[in-house]
Coordinates of C-alpha atoms in Angstrom, one line a residue:
X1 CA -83.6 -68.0 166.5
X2 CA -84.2 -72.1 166.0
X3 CA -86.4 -72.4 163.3
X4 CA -88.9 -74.7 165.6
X5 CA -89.2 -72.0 167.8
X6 CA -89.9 -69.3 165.6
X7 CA -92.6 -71.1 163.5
X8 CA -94.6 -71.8 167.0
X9 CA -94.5 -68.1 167.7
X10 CA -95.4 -67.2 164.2
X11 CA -98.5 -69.5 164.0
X12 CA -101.4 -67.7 163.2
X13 CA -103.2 -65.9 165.6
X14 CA -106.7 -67.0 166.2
X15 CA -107.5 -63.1 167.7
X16 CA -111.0 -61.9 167.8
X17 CA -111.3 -58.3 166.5
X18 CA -113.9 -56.8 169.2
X19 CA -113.4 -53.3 168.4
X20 CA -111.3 -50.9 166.8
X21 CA -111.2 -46.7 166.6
X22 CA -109.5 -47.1 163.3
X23 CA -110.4 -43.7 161.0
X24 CA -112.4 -45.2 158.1
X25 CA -112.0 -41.7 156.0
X26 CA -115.4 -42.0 153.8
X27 CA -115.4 -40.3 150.2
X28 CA -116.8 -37.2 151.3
X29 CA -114.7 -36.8 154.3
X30 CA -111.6 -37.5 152.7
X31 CA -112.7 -34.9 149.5
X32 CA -113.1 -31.8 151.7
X33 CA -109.5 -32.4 153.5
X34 CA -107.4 -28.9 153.1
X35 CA -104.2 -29.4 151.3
X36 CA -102.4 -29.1 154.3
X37 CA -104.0 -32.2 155.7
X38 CA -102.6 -33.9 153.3
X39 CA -99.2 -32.8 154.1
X40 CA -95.7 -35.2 154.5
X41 CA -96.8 -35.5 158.0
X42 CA -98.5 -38.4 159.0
X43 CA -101.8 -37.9 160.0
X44 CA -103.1 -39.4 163.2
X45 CA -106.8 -40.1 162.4
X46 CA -105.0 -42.7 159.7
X47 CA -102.8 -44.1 162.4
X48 CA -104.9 -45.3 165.2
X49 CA -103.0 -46.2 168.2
X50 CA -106.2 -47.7 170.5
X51 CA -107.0 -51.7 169.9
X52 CA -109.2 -54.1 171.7
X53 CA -109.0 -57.4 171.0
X54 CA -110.3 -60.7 172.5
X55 CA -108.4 -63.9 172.8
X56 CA -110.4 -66.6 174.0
X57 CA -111.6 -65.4 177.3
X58 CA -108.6 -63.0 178.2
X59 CA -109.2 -59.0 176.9
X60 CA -105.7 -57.3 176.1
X61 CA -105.6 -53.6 175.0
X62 CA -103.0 -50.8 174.2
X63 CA -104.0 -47.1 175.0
X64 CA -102.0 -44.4 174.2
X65 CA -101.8 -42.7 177.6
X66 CA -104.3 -40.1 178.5
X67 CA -101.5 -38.2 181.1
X68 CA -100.7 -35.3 179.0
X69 CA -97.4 -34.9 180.9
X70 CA -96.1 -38.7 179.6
X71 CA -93.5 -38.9 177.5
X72 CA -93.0 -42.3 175.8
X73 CA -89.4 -43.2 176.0
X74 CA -87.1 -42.9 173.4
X75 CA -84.1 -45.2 172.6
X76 CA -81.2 -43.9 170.2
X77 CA -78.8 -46.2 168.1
X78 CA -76.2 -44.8 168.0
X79 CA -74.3 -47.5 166.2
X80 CA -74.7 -49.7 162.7
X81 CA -73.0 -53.4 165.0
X82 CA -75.3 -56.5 164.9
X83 CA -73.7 -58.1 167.5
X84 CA -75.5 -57.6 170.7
X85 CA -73.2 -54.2 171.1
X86 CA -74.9 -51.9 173.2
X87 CA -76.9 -48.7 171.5
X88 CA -77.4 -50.9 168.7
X89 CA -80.5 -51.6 167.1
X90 CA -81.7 -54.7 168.2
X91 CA -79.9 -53.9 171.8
X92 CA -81.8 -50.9 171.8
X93 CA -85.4 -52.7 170.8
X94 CA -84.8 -55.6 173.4
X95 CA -84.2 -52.9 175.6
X96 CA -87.4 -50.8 175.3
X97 CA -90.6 -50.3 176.9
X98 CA -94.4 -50.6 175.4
X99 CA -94.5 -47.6 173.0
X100 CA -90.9 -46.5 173.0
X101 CA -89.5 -44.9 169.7
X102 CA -86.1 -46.4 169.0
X103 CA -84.6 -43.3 167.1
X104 CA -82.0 -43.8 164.4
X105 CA -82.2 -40.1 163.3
X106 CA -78.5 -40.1 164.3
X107 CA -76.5 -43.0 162.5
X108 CA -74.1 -42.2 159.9
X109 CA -74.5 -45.0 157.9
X110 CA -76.4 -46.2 155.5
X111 CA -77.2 -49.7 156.0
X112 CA -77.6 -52.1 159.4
X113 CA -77.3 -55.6 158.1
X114 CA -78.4 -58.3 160.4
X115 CA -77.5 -61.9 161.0
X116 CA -81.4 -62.9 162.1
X117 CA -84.5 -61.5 162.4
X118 CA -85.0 -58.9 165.1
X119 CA -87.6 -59.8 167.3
X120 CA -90.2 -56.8 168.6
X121 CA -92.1 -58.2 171.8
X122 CA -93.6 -55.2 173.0
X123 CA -97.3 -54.4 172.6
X124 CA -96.5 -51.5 170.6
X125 CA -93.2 -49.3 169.4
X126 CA -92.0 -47.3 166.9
X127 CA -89.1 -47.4 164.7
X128 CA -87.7 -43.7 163.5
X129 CA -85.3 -43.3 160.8
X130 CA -83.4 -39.8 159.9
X131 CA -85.4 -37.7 157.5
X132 CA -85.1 -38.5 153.8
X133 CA -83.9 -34.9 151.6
X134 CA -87.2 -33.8 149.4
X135 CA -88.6 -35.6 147.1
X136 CA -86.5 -38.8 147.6
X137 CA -86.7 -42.4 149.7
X138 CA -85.6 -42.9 153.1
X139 CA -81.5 -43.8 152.8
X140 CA -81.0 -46.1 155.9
X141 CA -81.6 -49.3 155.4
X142 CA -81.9 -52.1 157.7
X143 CA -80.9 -55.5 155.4
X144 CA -81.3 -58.8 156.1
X145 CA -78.9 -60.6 153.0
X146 CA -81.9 -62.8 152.7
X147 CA -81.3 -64.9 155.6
X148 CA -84.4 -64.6 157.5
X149 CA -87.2 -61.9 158.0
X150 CA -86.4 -58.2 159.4
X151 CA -88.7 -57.4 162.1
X152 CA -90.7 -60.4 163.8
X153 CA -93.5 -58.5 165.7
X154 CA -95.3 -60.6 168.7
X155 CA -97.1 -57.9 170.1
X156 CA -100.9 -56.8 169.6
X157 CA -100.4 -53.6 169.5
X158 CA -99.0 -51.3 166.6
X159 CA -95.5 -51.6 165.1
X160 CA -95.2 -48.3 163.4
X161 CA -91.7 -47.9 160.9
X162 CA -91.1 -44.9 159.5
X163 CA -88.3 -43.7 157.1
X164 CA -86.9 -46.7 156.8
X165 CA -86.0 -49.3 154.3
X166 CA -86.7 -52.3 155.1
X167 CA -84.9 -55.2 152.4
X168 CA -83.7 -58.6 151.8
X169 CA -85.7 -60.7 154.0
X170 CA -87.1 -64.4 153.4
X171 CA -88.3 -66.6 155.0
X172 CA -89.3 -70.1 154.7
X173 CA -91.6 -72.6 156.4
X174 CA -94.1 -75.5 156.7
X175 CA -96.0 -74.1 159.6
X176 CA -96.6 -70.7 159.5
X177 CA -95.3 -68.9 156.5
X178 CA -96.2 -65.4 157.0
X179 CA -94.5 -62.0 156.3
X180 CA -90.7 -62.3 154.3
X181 CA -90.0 -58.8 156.0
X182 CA -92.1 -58.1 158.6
X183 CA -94.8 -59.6 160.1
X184 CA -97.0 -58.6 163.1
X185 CA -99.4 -60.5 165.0
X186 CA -100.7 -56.9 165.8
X187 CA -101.0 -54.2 163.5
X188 CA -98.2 -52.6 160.7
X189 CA -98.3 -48.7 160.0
X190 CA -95.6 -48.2 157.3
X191 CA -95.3 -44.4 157.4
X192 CA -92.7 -42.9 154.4
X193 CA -90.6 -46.2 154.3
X194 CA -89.5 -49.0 151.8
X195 CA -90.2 -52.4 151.8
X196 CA -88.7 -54.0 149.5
X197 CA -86.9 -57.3 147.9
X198 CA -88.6 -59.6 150.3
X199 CA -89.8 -63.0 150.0
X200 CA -92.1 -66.0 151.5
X201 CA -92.2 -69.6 150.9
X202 CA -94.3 -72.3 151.7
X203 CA -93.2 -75.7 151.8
X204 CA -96.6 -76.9 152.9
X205 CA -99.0 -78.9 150.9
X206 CA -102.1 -76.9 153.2
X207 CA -100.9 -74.0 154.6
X208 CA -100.6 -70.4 152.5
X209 CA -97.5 -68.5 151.7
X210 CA -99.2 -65.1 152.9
X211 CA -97.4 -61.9 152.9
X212 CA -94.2 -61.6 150.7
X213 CA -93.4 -58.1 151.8
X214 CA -95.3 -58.2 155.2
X215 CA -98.0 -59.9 157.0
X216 CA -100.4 -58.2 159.5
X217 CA -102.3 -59.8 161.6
X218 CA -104.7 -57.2 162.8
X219 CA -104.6 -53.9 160.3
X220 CA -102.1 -52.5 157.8
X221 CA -102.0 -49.3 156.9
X222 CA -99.1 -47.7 154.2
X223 CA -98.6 -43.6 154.5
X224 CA -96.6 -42.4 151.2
X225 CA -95.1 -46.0 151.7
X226 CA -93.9 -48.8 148.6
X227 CA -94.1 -51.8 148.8
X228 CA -92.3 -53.5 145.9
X229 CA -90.4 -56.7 144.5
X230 CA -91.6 -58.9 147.2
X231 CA -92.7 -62.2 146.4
X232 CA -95.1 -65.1 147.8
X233 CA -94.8 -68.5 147.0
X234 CA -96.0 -72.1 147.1
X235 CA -94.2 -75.2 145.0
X236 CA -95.4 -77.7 147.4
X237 CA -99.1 -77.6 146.5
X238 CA -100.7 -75.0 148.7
X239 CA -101.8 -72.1 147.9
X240 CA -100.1 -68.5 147.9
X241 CA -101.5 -65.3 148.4
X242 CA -100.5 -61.6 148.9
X243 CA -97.3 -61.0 147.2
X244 CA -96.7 -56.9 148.5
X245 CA -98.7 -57.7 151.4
X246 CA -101.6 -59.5 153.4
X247 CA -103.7 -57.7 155.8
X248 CA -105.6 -60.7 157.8
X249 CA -107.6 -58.2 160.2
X250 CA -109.9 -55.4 160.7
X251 CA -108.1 -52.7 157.9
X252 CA -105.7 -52.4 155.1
X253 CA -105.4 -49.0 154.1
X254 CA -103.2 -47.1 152.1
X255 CA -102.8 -43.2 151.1
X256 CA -100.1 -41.7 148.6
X257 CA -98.4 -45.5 148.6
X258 CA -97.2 -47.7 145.8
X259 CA -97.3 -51.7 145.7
X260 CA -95.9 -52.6 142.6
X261 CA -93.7 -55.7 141.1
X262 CA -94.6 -58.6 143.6
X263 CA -96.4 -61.8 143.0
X264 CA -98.1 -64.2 144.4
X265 CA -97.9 -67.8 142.8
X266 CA -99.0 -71.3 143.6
X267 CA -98.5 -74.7 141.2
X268 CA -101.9 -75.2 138.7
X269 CA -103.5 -77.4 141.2
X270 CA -103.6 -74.7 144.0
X271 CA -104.3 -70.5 144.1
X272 CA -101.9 -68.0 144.2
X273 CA -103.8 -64.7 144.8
X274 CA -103.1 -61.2 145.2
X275 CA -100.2 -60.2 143.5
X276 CA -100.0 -57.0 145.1
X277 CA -102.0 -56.5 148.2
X278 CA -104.5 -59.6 149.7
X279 CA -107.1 -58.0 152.1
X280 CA -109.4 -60.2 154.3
X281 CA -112.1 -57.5 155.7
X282 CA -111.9 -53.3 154.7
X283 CA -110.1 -52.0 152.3
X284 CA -109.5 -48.2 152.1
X285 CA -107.5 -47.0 149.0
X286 CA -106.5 -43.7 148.2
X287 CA -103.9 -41.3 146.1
X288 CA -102.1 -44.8 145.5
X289 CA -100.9 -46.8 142.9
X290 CA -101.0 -50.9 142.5
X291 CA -99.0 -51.9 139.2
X292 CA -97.1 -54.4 137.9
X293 CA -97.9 -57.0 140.2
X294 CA -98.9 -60.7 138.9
X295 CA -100.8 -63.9 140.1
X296 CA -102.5 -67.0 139.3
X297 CA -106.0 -64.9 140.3
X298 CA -106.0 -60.9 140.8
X299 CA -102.9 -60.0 139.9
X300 CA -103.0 -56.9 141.3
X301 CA -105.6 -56.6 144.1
X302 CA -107.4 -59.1 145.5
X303 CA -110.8 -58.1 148.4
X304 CA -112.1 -61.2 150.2
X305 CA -114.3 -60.2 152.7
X306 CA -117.9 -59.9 152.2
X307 CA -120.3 -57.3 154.1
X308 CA -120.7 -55.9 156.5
X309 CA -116.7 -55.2 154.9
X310 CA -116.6 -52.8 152.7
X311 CA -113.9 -51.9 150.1
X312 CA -113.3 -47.9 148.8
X313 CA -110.3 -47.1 145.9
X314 CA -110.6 -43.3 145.8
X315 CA -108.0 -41.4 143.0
X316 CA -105.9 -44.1 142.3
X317 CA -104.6 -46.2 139.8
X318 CA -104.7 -50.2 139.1
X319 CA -102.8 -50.9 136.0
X320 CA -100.4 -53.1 134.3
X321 CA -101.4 -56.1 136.7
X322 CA -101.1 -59.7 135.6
X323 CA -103.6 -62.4 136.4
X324 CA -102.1 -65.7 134.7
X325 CA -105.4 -67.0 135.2
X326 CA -108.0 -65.1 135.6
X327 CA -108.6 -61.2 136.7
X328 CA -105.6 -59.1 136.2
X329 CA -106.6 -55.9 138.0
X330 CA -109.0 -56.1 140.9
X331 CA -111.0 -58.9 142.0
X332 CA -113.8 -57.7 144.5
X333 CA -115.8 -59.8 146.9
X334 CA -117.4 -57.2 149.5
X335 CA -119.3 -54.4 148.2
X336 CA -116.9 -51.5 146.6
X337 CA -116.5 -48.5 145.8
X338 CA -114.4 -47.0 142.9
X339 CA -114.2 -43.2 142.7
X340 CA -112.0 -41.3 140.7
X341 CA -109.8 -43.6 139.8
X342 CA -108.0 -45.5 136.7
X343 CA -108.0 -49.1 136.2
X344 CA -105.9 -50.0 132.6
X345 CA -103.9 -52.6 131.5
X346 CA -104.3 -54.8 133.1
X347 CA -104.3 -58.2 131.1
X348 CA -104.6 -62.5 132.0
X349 CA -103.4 -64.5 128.8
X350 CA -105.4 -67.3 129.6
X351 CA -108.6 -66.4 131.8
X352 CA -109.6 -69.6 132.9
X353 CA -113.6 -68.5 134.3
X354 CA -114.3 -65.8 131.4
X355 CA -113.9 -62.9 133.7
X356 CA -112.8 -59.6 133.3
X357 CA -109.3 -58.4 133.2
X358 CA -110.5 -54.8 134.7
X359 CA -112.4 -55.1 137.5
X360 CA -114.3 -58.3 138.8
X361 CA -116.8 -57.7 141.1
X362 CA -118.3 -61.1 143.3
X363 CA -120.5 -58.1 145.8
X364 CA -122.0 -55.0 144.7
X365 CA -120.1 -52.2 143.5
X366 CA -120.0 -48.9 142.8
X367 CA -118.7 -46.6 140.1
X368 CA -117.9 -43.4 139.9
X369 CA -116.1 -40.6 137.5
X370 CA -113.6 -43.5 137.1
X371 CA -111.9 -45.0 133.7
X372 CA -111.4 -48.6 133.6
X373 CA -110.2 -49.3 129.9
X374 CA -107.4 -51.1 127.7
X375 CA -107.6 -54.5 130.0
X376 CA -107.2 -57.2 128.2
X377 CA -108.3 -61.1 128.2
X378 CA -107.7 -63.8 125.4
X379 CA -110.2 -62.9 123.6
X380 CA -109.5 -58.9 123.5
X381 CA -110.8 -55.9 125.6
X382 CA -111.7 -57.3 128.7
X383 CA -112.7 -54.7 131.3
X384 CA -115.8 -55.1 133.8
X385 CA -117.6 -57.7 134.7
X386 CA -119.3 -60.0 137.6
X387 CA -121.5 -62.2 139.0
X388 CA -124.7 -62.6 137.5
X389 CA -127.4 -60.8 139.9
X390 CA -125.2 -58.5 141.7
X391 CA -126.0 -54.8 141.7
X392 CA -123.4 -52.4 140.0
X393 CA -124.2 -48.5 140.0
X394 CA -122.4 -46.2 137.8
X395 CA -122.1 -42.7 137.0
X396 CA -120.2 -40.3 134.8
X397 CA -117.3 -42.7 134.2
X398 CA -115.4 -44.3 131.2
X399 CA -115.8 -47.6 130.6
X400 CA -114.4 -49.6 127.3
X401 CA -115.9 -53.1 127.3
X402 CA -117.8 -55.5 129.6
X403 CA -121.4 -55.7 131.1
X404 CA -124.5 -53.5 129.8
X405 CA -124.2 -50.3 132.4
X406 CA -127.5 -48.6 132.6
X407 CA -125.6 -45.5 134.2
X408 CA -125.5 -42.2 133.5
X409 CA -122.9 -40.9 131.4
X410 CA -121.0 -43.8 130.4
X411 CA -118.4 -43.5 128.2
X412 CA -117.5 -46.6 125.9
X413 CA -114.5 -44.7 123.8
X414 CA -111.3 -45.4 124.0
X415 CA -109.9 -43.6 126.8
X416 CA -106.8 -42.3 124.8
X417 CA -104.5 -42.3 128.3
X418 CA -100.6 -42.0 128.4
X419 CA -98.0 -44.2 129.5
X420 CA -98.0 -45.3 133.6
X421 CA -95.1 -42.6 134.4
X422 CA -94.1 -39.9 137.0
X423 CA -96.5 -37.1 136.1
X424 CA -96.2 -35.4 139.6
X425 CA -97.1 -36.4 143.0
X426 CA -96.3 -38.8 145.0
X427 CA -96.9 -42.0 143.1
X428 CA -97.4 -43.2 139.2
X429 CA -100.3 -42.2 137.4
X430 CA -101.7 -42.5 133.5
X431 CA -102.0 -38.7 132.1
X432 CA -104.9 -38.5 129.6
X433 CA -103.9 -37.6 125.9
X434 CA -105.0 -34.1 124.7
X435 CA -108.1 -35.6 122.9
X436 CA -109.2 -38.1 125.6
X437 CA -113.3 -38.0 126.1
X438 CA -112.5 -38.3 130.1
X439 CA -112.0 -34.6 129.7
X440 CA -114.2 -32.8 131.4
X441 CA -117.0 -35.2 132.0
X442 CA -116.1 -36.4 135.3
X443 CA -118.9 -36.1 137.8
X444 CA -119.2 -32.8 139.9
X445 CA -118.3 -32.0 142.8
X446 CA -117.0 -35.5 144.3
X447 CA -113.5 -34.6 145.0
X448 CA -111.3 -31.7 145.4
X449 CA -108.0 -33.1 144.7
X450 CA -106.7 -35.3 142.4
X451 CA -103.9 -38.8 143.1
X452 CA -101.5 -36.2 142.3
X453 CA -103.0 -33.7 145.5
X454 CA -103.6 -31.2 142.7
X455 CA -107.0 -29.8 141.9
X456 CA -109.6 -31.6 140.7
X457 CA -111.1 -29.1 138.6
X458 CA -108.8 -27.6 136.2
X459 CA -110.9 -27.1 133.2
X460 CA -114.6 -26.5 132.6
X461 CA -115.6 -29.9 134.8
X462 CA -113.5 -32.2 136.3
X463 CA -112.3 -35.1 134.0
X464 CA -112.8 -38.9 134.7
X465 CA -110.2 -41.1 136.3
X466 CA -107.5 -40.3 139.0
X467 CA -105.5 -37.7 137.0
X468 CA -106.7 -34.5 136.4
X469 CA -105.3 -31.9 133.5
X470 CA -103.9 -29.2 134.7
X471 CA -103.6 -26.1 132.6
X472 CA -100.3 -25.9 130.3
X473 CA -99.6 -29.9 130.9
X474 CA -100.6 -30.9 127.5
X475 CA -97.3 -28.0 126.0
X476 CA -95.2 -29.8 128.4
X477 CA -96.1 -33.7 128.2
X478 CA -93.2 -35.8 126.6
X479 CA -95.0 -38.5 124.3
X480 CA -93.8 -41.5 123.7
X481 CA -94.6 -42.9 120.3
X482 CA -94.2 -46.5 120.7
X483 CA -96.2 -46.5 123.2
X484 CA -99.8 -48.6 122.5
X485 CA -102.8 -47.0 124.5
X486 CA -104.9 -50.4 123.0
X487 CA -107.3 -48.3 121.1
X488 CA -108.9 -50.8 118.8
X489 CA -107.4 -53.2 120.0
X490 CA -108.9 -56.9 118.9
X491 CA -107.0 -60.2 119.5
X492 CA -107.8 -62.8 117.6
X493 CA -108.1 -66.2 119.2
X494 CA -105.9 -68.9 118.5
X495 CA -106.8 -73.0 118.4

């Protein structure tokens, strides 16, 4: 597609969210799920398929059809060609009707490469790849050798992909840089995919790189999905911001997914934020894993709305995050929640405002049974803190350094945790050494799983943070000796 034309469809959308029946699983609700709702099936009431929106004066809206007896129609590729041959994949998506599946269950290969990005102009449609074997990652691949984005999405509906990876894409521009992979101007459900080695690039001197991995311009929501190596960036003096991904509307939420080893930077002058994931408005985080991302600011998750928003990180981790200027871990603006959850090492080298390399919270937050610990600033151990005057409540959780915490059961010892590794589960999490003081002082009865979907009450109480010791893991955990859990740990500060 001519460049020109492409950045005039891409330019942001100036959409009014007027109502959405997205399922904003609370704490509670999401703790008394049976296992079996928690299954390798997606679940629907995580996967809303029902949007109103207003633009301007003109009301637009997708319904999944209340005839019992409809079918949506299905499309099969039956073919790997990116040349316009028919049963191909983007013959087959040009093809379709609103809320088609294009089905490449069949396909023998392993990889589509394409010349261009595909363009989806439907409202709404699905994208099916064959089932990946147990316990690994979807094996087709769709590939585009860097050349431009994968999937351009101009619908307002609800692009849903799932087993698939999607790789390779960049894309570059002065007008509206948004999504290296995929971007939608409606709403991206990522359902046991890959998205990964993607990249965006601003060339503008105003307008944000946003969205190395994908852009969504309504809500984003990531089901036992990754998101990784993706990269957003600015060397023309603007600013650049989610390097995973950027959700610009209602929702970003994400169960049993990883975002890990993207960045966001800008030059000194301007703000790269949000290595991993940028959310403007809710935030719902749970069984999930954001490391090894880096930025200027929040390296690893950065919440900018403000209430009535509302941000929730339930049993997951945040760890080994990079802020090369301030905040490595998560940077809050909206009133949060953390429950259950493990925020560690997370580290900024310089730390331009004195904040916290942990958690920074600009809104009121909430803490509970959670560890953050072995986050580190310039100056040493650098794990919670905020803004002067807003409220922070706390309960039964670990916390190493930072503000005074007039909560109960606060823990200031060193957490003692493992290395970030595959300790079952779906995603990486940070096992607690055998003489940890997390053990057994989490707070009762908040959850009755663990991020690994194993119980959360193994021993005599449930411990603090998002991983849980079950019995006989301690005979069977491999150590690694060089590995330094920061206990003690004091930098001193150079001229």
């Amino acid at each position: 597609m001519p460049t020109r034309f492409r950045d005039a469809v891409r330019r942001p959308s100036r959409l009014i969210l007027a109502a959405s029946l997205a399922a904003v699983l609370p704490i509670g609700a999401w703790a008394q799920r049976e296992r079996e709702s928690i299954s390798s099936q997606p679940n629907p009431a995580l996967l809303p398929y029902e949007l109103r929106l207003l633009h301007g004066h003109e009301k637009r809206q997708t319904v999944r059809s209340s005839d019992p007896t409809s079918v949506p129609a299905m499309l099969t590729v039956d073919n790997c060609a990116d040349d316009g041959t028919p049963g191909s994949l983007r013959s087959q998506i040009a093809a379709a009707p609103d809320g088609a599946t294009i089905d490449l269950t069949q396909l023998v290969c392993s990889r589509i490469s394409i010349s261009h990005a595909i363009e989806v102009n439907q409202p709404s449609l699905n994208l099916k790849g064959p089932d990946p074997t147990p316990g690994n990652p979807p094996w087709l691949t769709v590939d585009a050798n860097n050349q431009s984005a994968v999937f351009n999405h101009f619908g307002v509906g609800a692009l849903r992909i799932t087993n698939l990876n999607v790789a390779n894409g960049h894309y570059s521009s002065s007008i509206a840089p948004t999504g290296g992979c995929v971007y939608s101007a409606g709403t991206i459900q990522l359902l046991n995919s890959v998205v990964s080695h993607c990249s965006i690039e601003s060339t503008s001197t105003t307008i944000a790189a946003r969205g190395g991995g994908v852009y969504a311009s309504l809500s984003l929501y990531l089901y036992r999905a990754t998101i990784t190596d993706s990269h957003a960036s600015n060397e023309s003096g603007g600013d650049a911001e989610g390097g995973a991904a950027f959700a610009a509307g209602d929702v970003f939420q994400a169960f049993a997914s990883t975002i890990s080893k993207s960045t966001a930077y800008a030059l000194p002058s301007a703000r790269g934020s949000g290595g991993g994931v940028l959310a403007q408005h809710n935030a719902k985080i749970f069984a999930s894993t954001i490391s090894g991302n880096g930025a200027n600011y929040a390296g690893g998750l950065d919440l900018t709305g403000a209430a009535p928003y509302n941000g929730t990180v339930v049993a997951s981790t945040i760890s080994n995050n990079v802020g090369t200027r301030s905040v490595g871990g998560l940077l809050a603006s909206l009133p949060t929640t953390l429950a259950n959850s493990t925020v560690a090492f997370n580290r900024s080298p310089n730390e331009i405002f004195g904040y916290s390399e942990g958690v920074f919270f600009q809104g009121p937050l909430t803490v509970i049974s959670s560890i953050i610990a072995s986050n580190v600033g310039p100056q040493g151990l650098s794990d919670l803190g905020g803004i002067l005057g807003e409220q922070i409540t706390e309960t039964n959780s670990l916390i190493t350094s930072g503000i005074d915490l007039p909560g109960s059961g606060t823990i200031t010892a060193c957490a003692k945790l493992e290395p970030l590794s595959n300790n079952g589960g779906a995603t990486r999490t940070h096992a607690l050494k055998m003489d940890s003081p997390a053990i057994d002082m989490g707070a009762p009865g908040n959850l009755n799983f663990d991020q690994r979907e194993l119980p959360r009450v193994a021993g005599n109480a449930a411990d603090i943070g998002a991983v849980e010791m079950q019995p006989g893991e301690w005979d069977n955990r491999i150590f690694v000796d060089s590995f330094d859990d920061l206990c003690g740990f004091l930098v001193t500060a150079g001229p």
